[in-house]
Short mmCIF file of C-alpha atoms in Angstrom, two decimals:
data_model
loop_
_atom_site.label_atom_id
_atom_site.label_comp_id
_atom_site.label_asym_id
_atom_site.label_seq_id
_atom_site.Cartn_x
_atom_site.Cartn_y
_atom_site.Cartn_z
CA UNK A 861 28.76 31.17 -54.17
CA UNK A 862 29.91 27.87 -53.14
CA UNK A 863 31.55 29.15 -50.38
CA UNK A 864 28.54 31.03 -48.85
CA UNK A 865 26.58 27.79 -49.67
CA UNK A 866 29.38 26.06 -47.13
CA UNK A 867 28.66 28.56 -44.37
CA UNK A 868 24.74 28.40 -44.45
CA UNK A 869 25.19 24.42 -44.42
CA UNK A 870 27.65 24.85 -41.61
CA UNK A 871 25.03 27.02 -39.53
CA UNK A 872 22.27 24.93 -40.11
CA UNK A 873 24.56 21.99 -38.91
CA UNK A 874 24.96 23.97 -35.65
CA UNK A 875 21.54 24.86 -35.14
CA UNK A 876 20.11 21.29 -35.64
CA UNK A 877 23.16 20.63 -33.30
CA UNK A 878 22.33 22.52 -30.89
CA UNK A 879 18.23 21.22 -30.91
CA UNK A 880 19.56 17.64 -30.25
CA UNK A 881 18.09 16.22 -33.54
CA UNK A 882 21.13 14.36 -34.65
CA UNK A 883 21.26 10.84 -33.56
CA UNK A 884 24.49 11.19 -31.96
CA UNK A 885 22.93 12.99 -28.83
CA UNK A 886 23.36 11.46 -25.29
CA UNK A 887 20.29 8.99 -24.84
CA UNK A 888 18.02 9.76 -21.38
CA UNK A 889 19.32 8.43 -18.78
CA UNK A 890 16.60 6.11 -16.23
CA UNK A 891 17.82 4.84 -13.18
CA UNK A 892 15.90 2.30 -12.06
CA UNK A 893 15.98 0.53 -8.66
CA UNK A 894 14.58 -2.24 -6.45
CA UNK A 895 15.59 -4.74 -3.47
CA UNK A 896 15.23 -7.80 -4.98
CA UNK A 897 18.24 -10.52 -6.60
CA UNK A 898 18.29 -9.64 -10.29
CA UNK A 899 17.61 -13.00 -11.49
CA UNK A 900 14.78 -13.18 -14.29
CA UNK A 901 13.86 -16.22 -13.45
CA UNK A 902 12.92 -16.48 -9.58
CA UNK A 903 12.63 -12.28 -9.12
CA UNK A 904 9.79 -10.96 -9.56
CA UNK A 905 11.23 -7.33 -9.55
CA UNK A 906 14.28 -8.51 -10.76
CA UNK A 907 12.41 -9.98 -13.89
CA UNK A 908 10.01 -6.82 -13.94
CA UNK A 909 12.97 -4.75 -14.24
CA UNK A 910 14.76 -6.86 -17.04
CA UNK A 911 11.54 -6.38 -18.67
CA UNK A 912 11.61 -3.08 -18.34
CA UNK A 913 14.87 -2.01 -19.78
CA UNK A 914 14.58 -3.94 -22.62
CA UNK A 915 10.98 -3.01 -23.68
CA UNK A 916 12.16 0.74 -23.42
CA UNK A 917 15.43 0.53 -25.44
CA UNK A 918 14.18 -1.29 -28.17
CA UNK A 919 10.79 1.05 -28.06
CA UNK A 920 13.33 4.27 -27.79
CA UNK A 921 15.06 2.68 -30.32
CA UNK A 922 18.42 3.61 -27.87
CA UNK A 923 16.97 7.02 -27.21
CA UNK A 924 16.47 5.87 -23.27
CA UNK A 925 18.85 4.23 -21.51
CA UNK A 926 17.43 2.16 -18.56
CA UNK A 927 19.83 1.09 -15.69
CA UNK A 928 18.65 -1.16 -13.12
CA UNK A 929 19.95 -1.43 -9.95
CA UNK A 930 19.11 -4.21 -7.93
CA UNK A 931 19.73 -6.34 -4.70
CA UNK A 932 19.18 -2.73 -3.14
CA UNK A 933 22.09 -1.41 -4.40
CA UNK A 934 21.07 1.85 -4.20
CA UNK A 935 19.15 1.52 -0.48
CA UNK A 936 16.36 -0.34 1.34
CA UNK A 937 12.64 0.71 -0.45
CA UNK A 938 13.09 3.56 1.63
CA UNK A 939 15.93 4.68 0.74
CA UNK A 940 14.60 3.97 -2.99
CA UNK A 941 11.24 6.16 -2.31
CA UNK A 942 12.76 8.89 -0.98
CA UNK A 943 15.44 9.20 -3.82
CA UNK A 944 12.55 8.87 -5.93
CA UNK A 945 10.72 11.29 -4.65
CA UNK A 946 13.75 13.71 -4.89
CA UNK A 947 14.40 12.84 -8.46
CA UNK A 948 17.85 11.35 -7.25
CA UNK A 949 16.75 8.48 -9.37
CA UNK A 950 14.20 8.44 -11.72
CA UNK A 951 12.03 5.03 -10.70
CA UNK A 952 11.96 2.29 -8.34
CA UNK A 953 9.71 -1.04 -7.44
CA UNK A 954 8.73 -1.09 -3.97
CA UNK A 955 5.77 -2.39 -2.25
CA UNK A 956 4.92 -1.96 1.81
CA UNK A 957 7.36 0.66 2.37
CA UNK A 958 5.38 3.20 0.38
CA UNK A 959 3.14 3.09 3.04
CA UNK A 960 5.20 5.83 4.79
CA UNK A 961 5.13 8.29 2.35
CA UNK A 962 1.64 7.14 0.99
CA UNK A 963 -0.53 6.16 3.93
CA UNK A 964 -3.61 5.26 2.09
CA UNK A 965 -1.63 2.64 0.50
CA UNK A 966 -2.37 0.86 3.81
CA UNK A 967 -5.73 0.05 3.13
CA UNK A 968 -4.24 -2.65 0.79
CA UNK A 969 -3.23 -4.34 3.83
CA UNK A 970 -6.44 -5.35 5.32
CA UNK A 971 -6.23 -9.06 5.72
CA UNK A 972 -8.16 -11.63 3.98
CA UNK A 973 -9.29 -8.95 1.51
CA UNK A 974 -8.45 -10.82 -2.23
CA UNK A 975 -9.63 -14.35 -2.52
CA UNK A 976 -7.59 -14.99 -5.25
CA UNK A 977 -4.74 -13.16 -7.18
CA UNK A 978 -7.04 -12.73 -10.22
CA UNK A 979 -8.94 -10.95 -8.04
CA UNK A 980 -6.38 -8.40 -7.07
CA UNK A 981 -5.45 -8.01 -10.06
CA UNK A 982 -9.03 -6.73 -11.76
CA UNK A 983 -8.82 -4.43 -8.88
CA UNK A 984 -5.38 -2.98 -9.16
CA UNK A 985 -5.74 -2.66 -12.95
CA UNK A 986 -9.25 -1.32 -12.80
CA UNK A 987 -10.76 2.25 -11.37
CA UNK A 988 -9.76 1.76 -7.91
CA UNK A 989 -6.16 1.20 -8.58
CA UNK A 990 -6.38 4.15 -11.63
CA UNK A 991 -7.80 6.58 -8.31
CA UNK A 992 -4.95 5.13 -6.27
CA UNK A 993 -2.23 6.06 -8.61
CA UNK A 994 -3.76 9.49 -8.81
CA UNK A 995 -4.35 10.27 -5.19
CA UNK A 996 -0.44 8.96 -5.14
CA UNK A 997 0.44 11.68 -7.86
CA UNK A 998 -1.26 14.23 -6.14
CA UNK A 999 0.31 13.85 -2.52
CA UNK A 1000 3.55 12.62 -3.41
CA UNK A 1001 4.76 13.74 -7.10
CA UNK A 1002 5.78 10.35 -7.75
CA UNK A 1003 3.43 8.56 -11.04
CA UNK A 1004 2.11 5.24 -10.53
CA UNK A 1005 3.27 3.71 -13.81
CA UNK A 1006 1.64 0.01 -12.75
CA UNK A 1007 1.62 -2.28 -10.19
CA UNK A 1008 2.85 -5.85 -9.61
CA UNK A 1009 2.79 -8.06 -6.89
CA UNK A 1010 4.64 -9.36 -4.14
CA UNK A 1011 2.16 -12.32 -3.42
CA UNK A 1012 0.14 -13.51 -0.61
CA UNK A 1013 1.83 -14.36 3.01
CA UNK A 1014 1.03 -17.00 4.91
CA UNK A 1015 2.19 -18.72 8.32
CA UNK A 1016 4.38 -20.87 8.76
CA UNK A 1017 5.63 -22.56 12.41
CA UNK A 1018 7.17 -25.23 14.00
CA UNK A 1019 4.99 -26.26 16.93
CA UNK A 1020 1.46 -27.34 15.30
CA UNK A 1021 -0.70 -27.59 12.17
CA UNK A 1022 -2.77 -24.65 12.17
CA UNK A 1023 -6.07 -25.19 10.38
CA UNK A 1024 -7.94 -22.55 12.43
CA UNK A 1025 -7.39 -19.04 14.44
CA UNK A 1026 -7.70 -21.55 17.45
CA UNK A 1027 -4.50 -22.92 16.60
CA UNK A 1028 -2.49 -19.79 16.53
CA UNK A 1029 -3.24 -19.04 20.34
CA UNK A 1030 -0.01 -19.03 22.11
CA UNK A 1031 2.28 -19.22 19.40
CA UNK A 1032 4.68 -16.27 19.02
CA UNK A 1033 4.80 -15.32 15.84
CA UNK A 1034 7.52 -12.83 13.91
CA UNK A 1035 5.75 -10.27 12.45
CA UNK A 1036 7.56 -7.12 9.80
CA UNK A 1037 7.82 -3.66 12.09
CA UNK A 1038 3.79 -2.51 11.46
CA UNK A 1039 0.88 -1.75 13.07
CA UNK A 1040 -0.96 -3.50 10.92
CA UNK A 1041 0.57 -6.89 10.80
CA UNK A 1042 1.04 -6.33 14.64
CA UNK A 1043 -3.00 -5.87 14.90
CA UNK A 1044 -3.47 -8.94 12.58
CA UNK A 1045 -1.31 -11.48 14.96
CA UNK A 1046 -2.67 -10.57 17.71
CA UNK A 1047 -6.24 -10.57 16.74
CA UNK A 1048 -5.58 -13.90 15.17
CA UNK A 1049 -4.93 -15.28 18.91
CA UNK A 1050 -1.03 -15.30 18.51
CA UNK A 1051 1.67 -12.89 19.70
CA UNK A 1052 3.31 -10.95 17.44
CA UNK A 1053 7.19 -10.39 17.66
CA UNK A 1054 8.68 -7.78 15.21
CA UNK A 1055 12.31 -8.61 14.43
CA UNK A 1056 13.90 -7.07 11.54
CA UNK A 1057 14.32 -9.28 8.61
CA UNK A 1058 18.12 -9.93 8.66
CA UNK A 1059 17.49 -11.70 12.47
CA UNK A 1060 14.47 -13.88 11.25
CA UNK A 1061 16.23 -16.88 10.21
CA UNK A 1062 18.18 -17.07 13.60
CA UNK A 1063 15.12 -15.85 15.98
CA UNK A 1064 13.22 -19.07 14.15
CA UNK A 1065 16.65 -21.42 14.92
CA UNK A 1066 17.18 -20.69 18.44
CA UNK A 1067 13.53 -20.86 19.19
CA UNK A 1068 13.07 -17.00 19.96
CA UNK A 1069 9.60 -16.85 17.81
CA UNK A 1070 7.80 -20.03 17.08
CA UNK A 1071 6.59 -19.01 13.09
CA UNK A 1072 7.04 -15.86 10.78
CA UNK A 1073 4.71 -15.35 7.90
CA UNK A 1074 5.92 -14.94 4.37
CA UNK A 1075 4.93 -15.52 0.68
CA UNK A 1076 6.20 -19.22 -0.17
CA UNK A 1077 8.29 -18.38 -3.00
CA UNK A 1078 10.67 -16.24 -0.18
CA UNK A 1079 10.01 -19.18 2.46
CA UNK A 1080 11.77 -21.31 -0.12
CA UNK A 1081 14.07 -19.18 -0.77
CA UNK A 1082 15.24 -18.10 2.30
CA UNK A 1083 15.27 -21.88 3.52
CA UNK A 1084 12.82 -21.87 6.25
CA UNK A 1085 11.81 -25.33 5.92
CA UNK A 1086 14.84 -25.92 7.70
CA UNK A 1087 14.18 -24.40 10.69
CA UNK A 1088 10.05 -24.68 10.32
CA UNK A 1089 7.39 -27.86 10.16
CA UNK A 1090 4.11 -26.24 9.29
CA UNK A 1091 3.02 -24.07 6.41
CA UNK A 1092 -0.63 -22.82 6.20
CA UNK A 1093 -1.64 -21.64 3.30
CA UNK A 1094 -4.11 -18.77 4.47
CA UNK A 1095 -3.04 -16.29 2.13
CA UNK A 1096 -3.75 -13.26 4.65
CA UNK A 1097 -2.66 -10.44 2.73
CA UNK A 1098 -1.84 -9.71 -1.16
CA UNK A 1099 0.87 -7.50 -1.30
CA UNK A 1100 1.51 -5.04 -4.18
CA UNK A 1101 4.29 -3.57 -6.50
CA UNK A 1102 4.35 0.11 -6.91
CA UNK A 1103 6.32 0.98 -10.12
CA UNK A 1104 6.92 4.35 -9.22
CA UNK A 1105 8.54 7.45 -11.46
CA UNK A 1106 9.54 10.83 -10.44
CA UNK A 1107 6.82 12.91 -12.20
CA UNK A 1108 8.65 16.24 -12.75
CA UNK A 1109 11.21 14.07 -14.77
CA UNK A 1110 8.32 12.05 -16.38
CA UNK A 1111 6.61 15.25 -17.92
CA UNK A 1112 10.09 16.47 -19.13
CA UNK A 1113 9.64 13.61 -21.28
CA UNK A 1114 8.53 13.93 -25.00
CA UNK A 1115 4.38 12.15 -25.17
CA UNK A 1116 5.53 9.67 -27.36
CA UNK A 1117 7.74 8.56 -24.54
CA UNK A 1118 6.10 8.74 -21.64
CA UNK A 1119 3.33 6.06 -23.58
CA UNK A 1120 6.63 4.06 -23.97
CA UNK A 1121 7.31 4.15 -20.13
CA UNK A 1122 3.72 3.54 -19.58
CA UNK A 1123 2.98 0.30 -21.67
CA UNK A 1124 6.53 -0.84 -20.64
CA UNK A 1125 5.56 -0.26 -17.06
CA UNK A 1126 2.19 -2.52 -17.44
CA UNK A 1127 4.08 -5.19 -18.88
CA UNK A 1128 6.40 -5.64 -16.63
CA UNK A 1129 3.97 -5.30 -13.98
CA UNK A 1130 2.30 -8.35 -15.69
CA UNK A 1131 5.97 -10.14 -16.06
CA UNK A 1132 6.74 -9.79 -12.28
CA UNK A 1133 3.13 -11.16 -11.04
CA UNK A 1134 3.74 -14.27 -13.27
CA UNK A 1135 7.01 -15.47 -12.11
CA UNK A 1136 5.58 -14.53 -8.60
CA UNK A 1137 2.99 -16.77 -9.39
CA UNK A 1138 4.78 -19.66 -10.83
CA UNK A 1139 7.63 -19.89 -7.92
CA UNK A 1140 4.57 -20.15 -5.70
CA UNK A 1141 3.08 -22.87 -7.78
CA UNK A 1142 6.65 -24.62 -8.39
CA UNK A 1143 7.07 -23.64 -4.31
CA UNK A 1144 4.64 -25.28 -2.74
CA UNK A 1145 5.29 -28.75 -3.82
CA UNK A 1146 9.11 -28.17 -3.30
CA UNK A 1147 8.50 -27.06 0.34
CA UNK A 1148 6.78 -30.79 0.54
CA UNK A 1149 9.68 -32.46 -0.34
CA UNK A 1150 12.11 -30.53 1.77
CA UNK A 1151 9.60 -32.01 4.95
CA UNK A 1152 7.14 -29.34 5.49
CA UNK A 1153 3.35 -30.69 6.52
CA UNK A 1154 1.35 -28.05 3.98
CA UNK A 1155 -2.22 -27.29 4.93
CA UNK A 1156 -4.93 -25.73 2.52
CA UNK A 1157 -7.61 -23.98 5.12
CA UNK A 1158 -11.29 -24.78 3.76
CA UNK A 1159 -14.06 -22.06 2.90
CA UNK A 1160 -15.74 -22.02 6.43
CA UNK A 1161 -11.61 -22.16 7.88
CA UNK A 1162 -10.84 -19.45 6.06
CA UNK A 1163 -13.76 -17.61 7.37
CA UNK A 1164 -13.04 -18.00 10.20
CA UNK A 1165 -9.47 -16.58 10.15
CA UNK A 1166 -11.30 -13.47 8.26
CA UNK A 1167 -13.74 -13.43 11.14
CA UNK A 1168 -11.34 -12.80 13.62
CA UNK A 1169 -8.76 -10.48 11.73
CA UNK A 1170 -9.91 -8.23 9.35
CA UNK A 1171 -12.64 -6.09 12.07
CA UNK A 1172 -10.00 -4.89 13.99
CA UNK A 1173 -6.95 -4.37 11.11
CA UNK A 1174 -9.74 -2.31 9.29
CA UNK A 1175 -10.82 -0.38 12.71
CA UNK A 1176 -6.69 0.66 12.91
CA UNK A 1177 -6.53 1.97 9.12
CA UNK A 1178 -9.57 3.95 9.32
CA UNK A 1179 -7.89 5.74 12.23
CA UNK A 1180 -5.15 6.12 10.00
CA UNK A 1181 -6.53 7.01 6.81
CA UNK A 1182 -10.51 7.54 7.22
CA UNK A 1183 -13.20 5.29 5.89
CA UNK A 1184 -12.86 6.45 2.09
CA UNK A 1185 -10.51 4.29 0.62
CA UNK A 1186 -11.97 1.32 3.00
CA UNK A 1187 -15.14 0.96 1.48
CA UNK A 1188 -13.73 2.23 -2.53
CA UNK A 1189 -11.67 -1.11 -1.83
CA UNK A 1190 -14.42 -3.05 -0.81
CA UNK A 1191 -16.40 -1.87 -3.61
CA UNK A 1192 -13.97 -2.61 -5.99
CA UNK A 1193 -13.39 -6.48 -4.22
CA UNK A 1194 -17.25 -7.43 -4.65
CA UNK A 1195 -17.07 -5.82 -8.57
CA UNK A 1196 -14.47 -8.07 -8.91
CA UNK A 1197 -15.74 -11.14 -7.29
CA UNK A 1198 -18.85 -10.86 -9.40
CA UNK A 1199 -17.11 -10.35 -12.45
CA UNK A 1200 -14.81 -13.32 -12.26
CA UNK A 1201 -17.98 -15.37 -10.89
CA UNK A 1202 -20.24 -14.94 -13.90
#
């Protein structure tokens, strides 16, 4: 009797065994990847990602096991998109490269569109960035777990204060490989030079572009006060984290964890916008004591700059996309300004 007993309990073992219900089985694996350093405390993707990992492990109790891969260890965003995409890895962080596999991403690029962060965010977190994410899903299979930021850009140069789109005229001014930022220069007044980001530094040194345009927590970082005077801060475009998972892997995951990836996602969304935030703070007054002149446009400056910029950026992305997710975007701005205005 007791030995029949012994071989029921050791096929029961081997069933259960075979299910993956004992604890012992190999936790999921997440890779995880973005281009930015990996420290917490001036990365905003590296701190997003930190975030991450350890708000899944301890939620998974160990049953996922997040690696993060920074400093583009794994690629450039593209490179991180289309492994993505492929289910090479299972998420990255990214933000204007998914343009190129998402083009109606571009819309976000329409200068002088947010007024504030606060702003973007209401938008981003509300219906229009919930459509987004699906419209994403749908073209791409990649899920839109949350967004974060990147920040807003502004100009910086060596030749002149620039208070107004007067002041840009003649100045040439690096701009990232896009159509978009390429439209915005130039409708600005300046000239727009694209030089890829590794040459930036030494095309601003030896004088081969006059100013580049950048959010001020990288203009600190990347010490361009040495080699540049004037910082405006115009804030011309918001850009935005996509935290992005492979969605054939993401449904192979049981509900309760997928809500695990999801909350963990929004959180770390939220971590990454507020170190963003607070190095631009911190960044600004920093930048003033390394020698830069730092200008604050007024309401009827900054209208100006919107005046002149914004018709013909928008005129280029509704060849590109169509007028649809224009005006859902501009719907969603106003709903947003009046929200935060009551």
């Amino acid at each position: 009797m007791h030995g029949k007993r012994w071989v029921y309990a050791m096929v029961m073992g081997l069933f259960l065994l075979s299910l993956g219900v004992f604890s012992w089985a190999a936790p999921v694996e997440i890779k995880f990847g973005h281009v930015d350093p990996p420290d917490v405390c001036t990365s905003k993707k590296g701190a997003a990602g930190a975030a991450f990992k350890n708000l899944v492990e301890a939620e998974t109790a160990g049953a996922v096991e997040v690696k993060v891969f920074p400093a583009g260890q794994l690629g450039g965003e593209r490179e991180l998109i289309e492994a993505t995409k492929l289910g090479t890895i299972q998420m990255c962080m990214v933000s204007a490269a998914i343009a190129g596999y998402y083009k109606e991403a571009q819309v976000l690029d329409i200068p002088y569109l947010f007024a504030s962060a606060p702003i973007a965010w209401k938008v981003m977190d509300g219906w229009f960035g919930k459509e987004m994410a699906e419209d994403c899903l749908k073209k791409t299979g990649m899920r839109v777990l949350a967004y974060g930021e990147t920040g807003f850009r502004n100009f910086t140069n060596s030749v002149r204060p620039i208070k107004s789109p007067a002041d840009m005229k003649g100045l040439k001014i690096r701009v990232m490989e896009s159509p978009v930022y390429i439209n915005m220069v130039k409708a600005l007044g300046a000239a727009p030079t694209p030089i890829a980001w590794p040459e930036t530094y030494t095309a601003l040194q030896q004088k081969v572009v006059d100013g580049q345009e950048n959010p001020v927590s990288v203009i600190l970082s990347v010490k361009f006060f040495e080699v540049q005077k004037y910082l405006t801060l115009d804030g011309h475009s918001y850009g935005v984290d996509f935290i992005l998972i492979n969605d054939k892997f993401f449904q192979s995951l049981p509900k309760e964890t997928q809500q695990i990836l999801k909350t963990s996602a929004i959180n770390a969304g939220m971590i990454g916008r507020a170190i963003q935030q607070l190095n631009s703070a911190l960044g600004v007054s920093q930048l003033k004591e390394k020698g830069m002149e730092v200008y604050s446009p007024n309401p009827r400056e900054r209208a100006l700059f919107r005046e002149a910029a914004q018709k013909p950026v928008m005129e280029y992305v509704e060849k590109q996309i169509g007028r649809t997710w224009i005006d859902k975007l501009m719907k969603a701005v106003k709903e947003a300004e009046a929200e935060l205005a009551q």
